[in-house]
Coordinates of C-alpha atoms in Angstrom, one line a residue:
Chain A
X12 CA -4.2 48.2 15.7
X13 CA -3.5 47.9 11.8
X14 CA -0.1 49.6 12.9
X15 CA 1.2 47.1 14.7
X16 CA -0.5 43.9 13.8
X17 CA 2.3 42.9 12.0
X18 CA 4.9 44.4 13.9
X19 CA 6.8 41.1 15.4
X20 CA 7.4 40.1 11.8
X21 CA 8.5 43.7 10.2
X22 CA 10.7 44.1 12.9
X23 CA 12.7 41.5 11.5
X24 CA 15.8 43.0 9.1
X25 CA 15.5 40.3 6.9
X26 CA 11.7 41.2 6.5
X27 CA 10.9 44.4 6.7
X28 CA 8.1 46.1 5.3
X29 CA 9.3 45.3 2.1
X30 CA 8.2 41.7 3.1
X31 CA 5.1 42.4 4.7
X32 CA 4.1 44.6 0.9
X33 CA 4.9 41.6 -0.7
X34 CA 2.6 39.5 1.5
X35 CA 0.0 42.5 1.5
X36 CA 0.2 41.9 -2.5
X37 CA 0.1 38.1 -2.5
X38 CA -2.4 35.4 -4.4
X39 CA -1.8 32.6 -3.2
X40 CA -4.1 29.2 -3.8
X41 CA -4.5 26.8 -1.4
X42 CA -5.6 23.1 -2.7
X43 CA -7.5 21.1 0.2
X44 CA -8.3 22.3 3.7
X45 CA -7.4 19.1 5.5
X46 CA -4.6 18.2 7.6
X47 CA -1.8 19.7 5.6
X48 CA -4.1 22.7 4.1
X49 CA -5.6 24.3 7.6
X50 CA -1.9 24.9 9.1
X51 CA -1.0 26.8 5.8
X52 CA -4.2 28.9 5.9
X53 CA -4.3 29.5 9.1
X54 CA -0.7 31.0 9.3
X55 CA -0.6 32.7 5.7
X56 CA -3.7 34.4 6.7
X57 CA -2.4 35.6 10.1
X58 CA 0.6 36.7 8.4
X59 CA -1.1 38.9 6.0
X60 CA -1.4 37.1 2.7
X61 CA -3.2 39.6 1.2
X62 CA -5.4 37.3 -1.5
X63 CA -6.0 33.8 -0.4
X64 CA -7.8 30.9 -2.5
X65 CA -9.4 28.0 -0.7
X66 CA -10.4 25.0 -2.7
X67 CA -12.3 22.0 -1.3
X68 CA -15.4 19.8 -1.9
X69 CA -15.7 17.8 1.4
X70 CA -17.4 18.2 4.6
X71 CA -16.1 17.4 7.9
X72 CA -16.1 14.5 9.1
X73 CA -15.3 12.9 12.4
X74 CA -12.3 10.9 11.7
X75 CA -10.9 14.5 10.7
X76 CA -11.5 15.6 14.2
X77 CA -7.7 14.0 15.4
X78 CA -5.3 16.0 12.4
X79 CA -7.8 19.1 11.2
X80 CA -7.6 21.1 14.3
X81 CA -9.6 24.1 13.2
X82 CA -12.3 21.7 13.1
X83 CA -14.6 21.5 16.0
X84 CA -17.0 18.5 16.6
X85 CA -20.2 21.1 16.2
X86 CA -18.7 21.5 12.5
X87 CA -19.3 17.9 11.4
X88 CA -21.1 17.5 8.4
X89 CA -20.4 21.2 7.3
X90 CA -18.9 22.1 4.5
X91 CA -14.8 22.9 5.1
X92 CA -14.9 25.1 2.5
X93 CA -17.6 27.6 5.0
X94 CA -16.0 26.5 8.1
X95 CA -12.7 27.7 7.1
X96 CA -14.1 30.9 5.7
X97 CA -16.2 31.7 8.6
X98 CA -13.0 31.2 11.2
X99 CA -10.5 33.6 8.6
X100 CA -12.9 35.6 8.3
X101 CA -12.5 35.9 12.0
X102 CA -8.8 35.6 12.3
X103 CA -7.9 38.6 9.8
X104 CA -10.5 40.9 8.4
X105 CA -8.1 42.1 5.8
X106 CA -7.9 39.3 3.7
X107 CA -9.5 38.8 0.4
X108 CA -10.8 35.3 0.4
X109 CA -11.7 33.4 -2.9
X110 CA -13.6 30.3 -1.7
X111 CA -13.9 27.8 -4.3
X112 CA -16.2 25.0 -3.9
X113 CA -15.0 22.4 -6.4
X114 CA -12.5 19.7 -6.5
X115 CA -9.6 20.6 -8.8
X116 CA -10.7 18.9 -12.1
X117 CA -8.7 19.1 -15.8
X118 CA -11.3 21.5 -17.2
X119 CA -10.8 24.2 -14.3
X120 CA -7.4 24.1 -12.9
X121 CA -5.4 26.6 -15.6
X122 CA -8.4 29.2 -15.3
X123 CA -8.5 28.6 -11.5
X124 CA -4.9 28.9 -11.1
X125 CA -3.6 31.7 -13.7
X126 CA -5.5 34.6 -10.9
X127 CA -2.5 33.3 -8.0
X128 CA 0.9 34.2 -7.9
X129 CA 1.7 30.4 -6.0
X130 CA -0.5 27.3 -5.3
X131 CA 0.1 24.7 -2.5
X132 CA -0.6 21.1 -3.1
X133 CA -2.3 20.8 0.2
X134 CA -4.0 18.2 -1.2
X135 CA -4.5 14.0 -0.3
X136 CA -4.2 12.0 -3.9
X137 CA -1.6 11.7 -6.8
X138 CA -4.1 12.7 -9.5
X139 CA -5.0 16.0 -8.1
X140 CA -0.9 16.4 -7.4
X141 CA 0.1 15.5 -11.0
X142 CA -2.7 17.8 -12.1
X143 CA -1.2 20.9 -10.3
X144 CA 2.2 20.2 -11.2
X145 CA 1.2 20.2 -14.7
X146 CA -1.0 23.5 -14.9
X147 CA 1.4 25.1 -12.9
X148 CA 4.0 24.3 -15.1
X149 CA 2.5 25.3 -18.3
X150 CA 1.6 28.7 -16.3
X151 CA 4.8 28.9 -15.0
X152 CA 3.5 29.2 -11.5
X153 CA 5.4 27.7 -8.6
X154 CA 4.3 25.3 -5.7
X155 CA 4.7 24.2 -2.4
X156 CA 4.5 20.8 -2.1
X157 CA 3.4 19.1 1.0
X158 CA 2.8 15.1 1.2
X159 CA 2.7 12.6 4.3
X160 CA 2.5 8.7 4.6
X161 CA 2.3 7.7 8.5
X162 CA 4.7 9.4 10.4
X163 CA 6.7 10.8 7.8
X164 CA 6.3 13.8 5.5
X165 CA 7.7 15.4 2.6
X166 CA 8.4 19.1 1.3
X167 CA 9.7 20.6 -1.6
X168 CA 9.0 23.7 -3.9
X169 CA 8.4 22.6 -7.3
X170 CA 8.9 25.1 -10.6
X171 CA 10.5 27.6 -8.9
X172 CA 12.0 29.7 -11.0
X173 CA 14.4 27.3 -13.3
X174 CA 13.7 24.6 -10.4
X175 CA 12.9 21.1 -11.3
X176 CA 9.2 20.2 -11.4
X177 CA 7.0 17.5 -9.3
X178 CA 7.6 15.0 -12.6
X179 CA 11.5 15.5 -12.6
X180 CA 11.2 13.6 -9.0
X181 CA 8.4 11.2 -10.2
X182 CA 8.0 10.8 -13.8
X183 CA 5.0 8.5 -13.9
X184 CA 2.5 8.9 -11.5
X185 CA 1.9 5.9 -9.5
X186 CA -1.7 3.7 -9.5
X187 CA -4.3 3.8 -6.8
X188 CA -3.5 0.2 -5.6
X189 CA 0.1 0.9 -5.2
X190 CA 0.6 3.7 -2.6
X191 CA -2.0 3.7 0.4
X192 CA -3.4 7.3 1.4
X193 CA -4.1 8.8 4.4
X194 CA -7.6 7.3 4.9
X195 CA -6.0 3.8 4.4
X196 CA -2.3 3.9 5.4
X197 CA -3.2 6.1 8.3
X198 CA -1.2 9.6 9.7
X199 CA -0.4 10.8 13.1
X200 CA -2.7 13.8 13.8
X201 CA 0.6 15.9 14.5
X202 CA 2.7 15.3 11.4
X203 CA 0.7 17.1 9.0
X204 CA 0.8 20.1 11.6
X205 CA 4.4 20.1 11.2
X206 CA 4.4 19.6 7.8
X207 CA 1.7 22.3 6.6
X208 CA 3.1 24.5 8.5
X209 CA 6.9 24.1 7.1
X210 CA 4.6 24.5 3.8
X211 CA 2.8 27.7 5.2
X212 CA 7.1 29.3 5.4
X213 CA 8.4 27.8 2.2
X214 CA 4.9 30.2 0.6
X215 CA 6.3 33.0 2.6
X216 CA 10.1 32.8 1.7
X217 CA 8.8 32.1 -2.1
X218 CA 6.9 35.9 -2.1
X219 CA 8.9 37.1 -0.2
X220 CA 12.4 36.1 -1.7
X221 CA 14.1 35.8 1.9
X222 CA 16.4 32.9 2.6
X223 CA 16.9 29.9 0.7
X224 CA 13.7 28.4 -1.2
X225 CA 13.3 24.3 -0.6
X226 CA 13.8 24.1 -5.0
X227 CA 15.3 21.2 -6.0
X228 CA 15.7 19.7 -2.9
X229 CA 12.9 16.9 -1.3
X230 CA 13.1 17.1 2.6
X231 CA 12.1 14.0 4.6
X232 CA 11.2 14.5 8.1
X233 CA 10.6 11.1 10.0
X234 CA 8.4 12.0 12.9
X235 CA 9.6 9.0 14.8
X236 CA 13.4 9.9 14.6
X237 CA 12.9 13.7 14.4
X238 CA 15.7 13.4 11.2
X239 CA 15.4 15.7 8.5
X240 CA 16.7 14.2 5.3
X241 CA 17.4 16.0 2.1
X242 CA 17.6 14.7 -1.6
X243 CA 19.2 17.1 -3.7
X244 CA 17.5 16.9 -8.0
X245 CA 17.9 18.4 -10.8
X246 CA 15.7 19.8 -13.7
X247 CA 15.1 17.6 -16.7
X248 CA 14.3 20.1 -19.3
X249 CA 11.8 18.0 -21.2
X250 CA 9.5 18.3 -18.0
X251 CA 9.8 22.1 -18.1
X252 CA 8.2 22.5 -21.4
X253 CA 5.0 20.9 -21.0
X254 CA 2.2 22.9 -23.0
X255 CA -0.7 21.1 -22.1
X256 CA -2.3 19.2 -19.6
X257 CA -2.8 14.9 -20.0
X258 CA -5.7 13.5 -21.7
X259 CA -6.1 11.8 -17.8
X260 CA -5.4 12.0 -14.5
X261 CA -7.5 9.3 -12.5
X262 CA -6.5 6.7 -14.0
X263 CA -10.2 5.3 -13.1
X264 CA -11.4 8.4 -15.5
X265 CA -11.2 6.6 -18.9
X266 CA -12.6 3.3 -17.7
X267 CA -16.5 4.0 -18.0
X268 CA -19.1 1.6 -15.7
X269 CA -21.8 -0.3 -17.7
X270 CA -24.6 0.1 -15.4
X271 CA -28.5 -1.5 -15.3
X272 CA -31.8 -0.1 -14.2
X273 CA -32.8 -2.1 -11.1
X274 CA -35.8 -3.6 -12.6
X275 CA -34.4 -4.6 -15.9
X276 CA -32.0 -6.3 -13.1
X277 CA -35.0 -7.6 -11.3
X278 CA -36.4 -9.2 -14.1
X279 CA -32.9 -11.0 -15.5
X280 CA -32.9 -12.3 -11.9
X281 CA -35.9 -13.8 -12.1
X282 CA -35.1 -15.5 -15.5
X283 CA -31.7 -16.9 -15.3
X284 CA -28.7 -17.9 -13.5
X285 CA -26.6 -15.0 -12.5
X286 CA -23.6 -14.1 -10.7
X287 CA -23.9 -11.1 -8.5
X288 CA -21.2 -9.3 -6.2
X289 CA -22.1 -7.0 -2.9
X290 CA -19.4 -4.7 -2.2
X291 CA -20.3 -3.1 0.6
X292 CA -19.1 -3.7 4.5
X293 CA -19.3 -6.8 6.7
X294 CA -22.3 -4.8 8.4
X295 CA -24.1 -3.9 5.7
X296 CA -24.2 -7.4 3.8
X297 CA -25.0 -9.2 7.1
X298 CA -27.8 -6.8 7.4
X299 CA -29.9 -7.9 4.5
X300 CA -28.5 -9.2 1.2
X301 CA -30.0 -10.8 -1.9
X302 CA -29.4 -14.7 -1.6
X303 CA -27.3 -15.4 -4.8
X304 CA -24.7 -12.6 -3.9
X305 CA -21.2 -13.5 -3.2
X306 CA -19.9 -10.8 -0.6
X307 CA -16.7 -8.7 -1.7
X308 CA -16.2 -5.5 0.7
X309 CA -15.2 -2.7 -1.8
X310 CA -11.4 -2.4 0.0
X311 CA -11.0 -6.1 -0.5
X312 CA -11.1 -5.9 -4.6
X313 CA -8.3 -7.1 -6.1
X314 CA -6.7 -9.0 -3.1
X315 CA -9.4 -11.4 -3.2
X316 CA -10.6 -13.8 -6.5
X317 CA -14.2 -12.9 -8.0
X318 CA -16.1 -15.5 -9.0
X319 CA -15.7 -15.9 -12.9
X320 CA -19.1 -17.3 -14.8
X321 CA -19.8 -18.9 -18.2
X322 CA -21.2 -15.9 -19.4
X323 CA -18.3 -13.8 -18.5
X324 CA -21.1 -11.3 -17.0
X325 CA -20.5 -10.2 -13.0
X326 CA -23.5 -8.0 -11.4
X327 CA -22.2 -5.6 -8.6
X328 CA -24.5 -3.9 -6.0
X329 CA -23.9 -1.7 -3.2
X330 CA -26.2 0.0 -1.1
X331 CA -26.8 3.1 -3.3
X332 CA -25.0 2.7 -6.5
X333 CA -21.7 4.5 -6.0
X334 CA -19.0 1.8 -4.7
X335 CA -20.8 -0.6 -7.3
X336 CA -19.9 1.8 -10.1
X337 CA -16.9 2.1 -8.1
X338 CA -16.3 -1.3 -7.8
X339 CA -16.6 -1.9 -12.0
X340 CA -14.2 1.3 -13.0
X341 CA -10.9 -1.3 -10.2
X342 CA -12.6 -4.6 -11.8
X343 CA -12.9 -3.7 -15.5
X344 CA -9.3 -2.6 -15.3
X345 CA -8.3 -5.7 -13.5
X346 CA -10.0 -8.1 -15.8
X347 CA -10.4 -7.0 -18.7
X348 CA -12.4 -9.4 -20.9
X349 CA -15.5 -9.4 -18.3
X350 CA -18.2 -7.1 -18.5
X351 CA -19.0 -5.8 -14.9
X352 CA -22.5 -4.5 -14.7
X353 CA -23.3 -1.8 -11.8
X354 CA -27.0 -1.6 -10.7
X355 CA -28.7 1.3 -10.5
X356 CA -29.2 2.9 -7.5
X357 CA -28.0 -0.4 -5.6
X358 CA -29.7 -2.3 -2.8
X359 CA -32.2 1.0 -2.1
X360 CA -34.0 0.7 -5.4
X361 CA -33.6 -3.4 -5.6
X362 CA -34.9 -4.0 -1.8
X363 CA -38.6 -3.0 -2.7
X364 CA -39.3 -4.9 -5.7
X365 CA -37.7 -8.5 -4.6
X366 CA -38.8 -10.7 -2.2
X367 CA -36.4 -13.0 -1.1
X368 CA -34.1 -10.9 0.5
X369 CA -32.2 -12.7 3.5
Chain B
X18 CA 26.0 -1.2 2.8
X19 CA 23.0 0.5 5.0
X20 CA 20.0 1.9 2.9
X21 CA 17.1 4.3 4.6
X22 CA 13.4 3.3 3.5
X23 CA 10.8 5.7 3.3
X24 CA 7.4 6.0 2.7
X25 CA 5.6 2.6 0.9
X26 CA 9.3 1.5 0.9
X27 CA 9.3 1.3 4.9
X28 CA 6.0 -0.8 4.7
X29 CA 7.0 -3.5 2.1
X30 CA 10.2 -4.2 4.1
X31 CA 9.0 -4.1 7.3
X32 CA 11.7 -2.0 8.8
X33 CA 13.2 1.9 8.8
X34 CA 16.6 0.1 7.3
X35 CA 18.3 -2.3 5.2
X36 CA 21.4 -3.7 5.2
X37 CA 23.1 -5.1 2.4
X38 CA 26.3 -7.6 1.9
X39 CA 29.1 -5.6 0.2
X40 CA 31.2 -8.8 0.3
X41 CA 30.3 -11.8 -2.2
X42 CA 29.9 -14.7 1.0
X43 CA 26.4 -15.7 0.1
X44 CA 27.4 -15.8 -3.9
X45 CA 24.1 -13.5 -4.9
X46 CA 26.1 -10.7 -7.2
X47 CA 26.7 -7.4 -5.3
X48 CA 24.9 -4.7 -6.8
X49 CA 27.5 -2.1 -8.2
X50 CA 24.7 0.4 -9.2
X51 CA 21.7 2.1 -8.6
X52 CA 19.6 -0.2 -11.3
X53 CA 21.4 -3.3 -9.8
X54 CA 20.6 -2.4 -6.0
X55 CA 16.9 -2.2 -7.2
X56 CA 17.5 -5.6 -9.0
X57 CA 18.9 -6.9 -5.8
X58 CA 16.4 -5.6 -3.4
X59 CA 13.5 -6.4 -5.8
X60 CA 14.3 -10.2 -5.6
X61 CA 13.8 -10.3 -2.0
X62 CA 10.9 -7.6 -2.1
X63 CA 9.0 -8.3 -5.3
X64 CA 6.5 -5.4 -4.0
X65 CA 9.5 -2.9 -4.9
X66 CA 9.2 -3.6 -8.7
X67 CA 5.5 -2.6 -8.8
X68 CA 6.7 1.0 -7.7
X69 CA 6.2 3.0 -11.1
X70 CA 8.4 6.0 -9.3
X71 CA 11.1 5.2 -7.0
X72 CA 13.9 8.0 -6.1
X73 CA 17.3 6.7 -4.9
X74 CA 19.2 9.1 -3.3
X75 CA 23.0 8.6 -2.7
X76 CA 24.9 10.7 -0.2
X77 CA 22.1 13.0 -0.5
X78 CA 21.4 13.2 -4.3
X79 CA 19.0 11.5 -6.6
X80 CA 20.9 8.8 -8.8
X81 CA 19.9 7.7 -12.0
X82 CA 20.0 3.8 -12.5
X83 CA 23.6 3.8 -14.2
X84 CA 25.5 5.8 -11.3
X85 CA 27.7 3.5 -9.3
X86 CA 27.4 2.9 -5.9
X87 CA 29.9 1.6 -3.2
X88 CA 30.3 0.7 0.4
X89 CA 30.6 3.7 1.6
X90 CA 27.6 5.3 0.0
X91 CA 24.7 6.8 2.0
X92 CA 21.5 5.2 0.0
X93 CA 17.8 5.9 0.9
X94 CA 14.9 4.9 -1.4
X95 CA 12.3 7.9 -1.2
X96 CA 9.1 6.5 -3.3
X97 CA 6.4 9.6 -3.7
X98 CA 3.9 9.5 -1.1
X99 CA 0.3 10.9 -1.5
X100 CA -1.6 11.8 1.9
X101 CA -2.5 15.2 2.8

């Protein structure tokens, strides 16, 4: 069997065993096992990519189910990161797998990412993307680049050789309220197939060195049209010399949340006058609520006004503490000259010592 | 002149394409380059000037905001896009 396995692909002249070595001798990172990361995993680990990094944080969810087709409905609520290395593990014994079970974060990308010969951006956020442009640029690695927004997806490889970078497309990375992701804007469950998987042969021709790498050229495809544009950049030199990476890449990162212990809260309630905003759902709030609280679902911040008191201070609650603190990273940004105050373990720790609750 | 919109892009304007007057009838100014097509299309759609990164490609190539564009041009506006 280990004869043949790969023999449909060495057969090919272009290919060869010479290609196959160089996929047998491969590291290649993947960032994210979600819609775009599972094709590219799945097919560079059939192939034979002989060292492959997985990188994720999240567990499976339902609403994963329709895109994430290695995913089966018995896997929800596990960890991708062991659902993915259980089924490879399956798939192709030979591989060398190094899970990693973090999120990509300032302090560990250039250690992660110096050990792998390429990285793909299989990931579902600007910050992370600007984050491995910039490592890979100041390790001179190059990446595939996979992105979607509905029915449309892009591809490029970026710092490929001389090739531009990520930043000679897109300078300035935009903010979270400007460009919707998946979970907002939506994405049909096909088009990151297509596009992970166009991702999953850009990896393959950049070890490889067959055909024409995707470097300085953005492809569109519009699932709706099946047209495949292409934008043609160059390389702006100052981009290429980067040394180190930003000071920040969440933008929400140097905004820090004043928060307050629940019954420090409870007893300022008790004593004065104060304005307090629930962000969590429709459901939630309806649910039980304290009285005084205005109701601002977390996903409506911004769009709608917040009530603005004398005292310039705004309480925020959620059920556990997270979108509050959430909540006060968008708001303090937003308005600047009010202090936003996050409770403490939210409506959980608050609900047993009040006692008007409606 | 007929301009392709892509990702955000598509969703602010409502529609996969835009056309714009290449003849002075209406008396707005025509834009004559890349920095005064995103003028032009950032008075109808104010959304477009929030963009921090906006790519415009024409016939195929991205164009910095002083290239000239004409009639005949192939324009698409390619913002980044971020899901995975």
């Amino acid at each position: 069997m280990a004869d043949n396995r790969y023999d449909r692909q060495t057969r090919l002249r272009d290919f060869g065993e010479r290609g196959q070595a160089a996929l047998t001798n491969a590291k290649v990172l993947v960032v994210g096992l979600g819609g775009l990361g599972l094709p590219v995993v799945q097919y560079l680990n059939a192939m034979g990519v002989g060292t492959l990094g997985l990188m994720d944080q999240d567990t499976v969810e339902l609403h994963n189910l329709q895109r994430q087709v290695l995913y089966s409905e018995d896997d929800i609520n596990r960890l991708k990161l062991d659902v993915v290395l259980e089924k490879l593990e399956q798939q192709n014994s030979e591989t060398v797998f190094k899970p990693f079970d973090t999120f990509l974060t300032k302090q560990n990308a250039l250690t992660i990412i110096q050990d792998f010969d390429v990285v793909v951006d299989a990931t579902d956020n600007f910050p992370t993307r600007y984050l491995i442009n910039d490592a890979c640029v100041i390790l001179g690695k190059p990446f595939v680049y996979g992105a979607l927004h509905g029915f449309e997806g892009h591809l490029s490889v970026f710092n490929h050789q001389d090739g531009p970078t990520y930043r000679c497309l897109y300078p300035k990375m935009p903010n979270p309220q400007e460009v919707p992701d998946c979970n907002d804007n939506g994405v049909l469950g096909v088009v990151p197939g297509i596009m992970g998987t166009l991702q999953a042969l850009e990896t393959v021709k950049v070890i490889t060195g067959i055909g024409e790498v995707l470097s300085g050229e953005l492809m569109v495809f519009d699932g709706l049209t099946q047209r495949m544009s292409k934008m043609k950049f160059q390389t702006i030199a100052e981009h290429k010399k980067r040394k180190k990476l930003e000071e920040f890449y969440d933008p929400l990162d140097c905004v820090t949340a004043t928060t307050i212990d629940p019954k420090v809260f409870r007893d300022i309630r008790t004593t004065q006058e104060i304005t307090l905003v629930d962000v969590r759902s429709a459901k939630e709030f309806s649910a039980s609520h304290l009285p005084e609280a205005e109701h601002i679902p977390l996903d409506q911040l911004g769009q709608r006004p917040i009530p603005i008191p004398a005292s310039n201070k705004v309480y925020l609650i959620c059920q556990s503490g997270k979108r509050s603190g959430i909540a006060a990273k968008q708001l303090q940004t937003i308005y600047p000259n009010i202090e936003f105050c996050s409770i403490l373990g939210g409506m959980n720790k608050v609900l047993p010592l009040v006692t008007d609750i409606q | 002149m007929t301009i392709l919109l892509f990702g955000i892009t598509k969703d602010i304007v409502g529609s996969s394409t835009l056309s714009v007057p290449t003849s002075s009838a209406t008396g707005r100014k025509i834009p004559k380059t890349v920095k005064e097509l995103k003028e032009f299309l950032g008075e109808t759609y104010p959304e477009l000037n929030k963009l921090s990164s906006l790519a415009v490609a024409v016939n195929n190539s991205y164009a910095n905001d002083s290239e000239t564009i004409n009639a005949y041009d192939e324009i698409a506006l390619i913002p980044p896009v971020s899901g995975g």
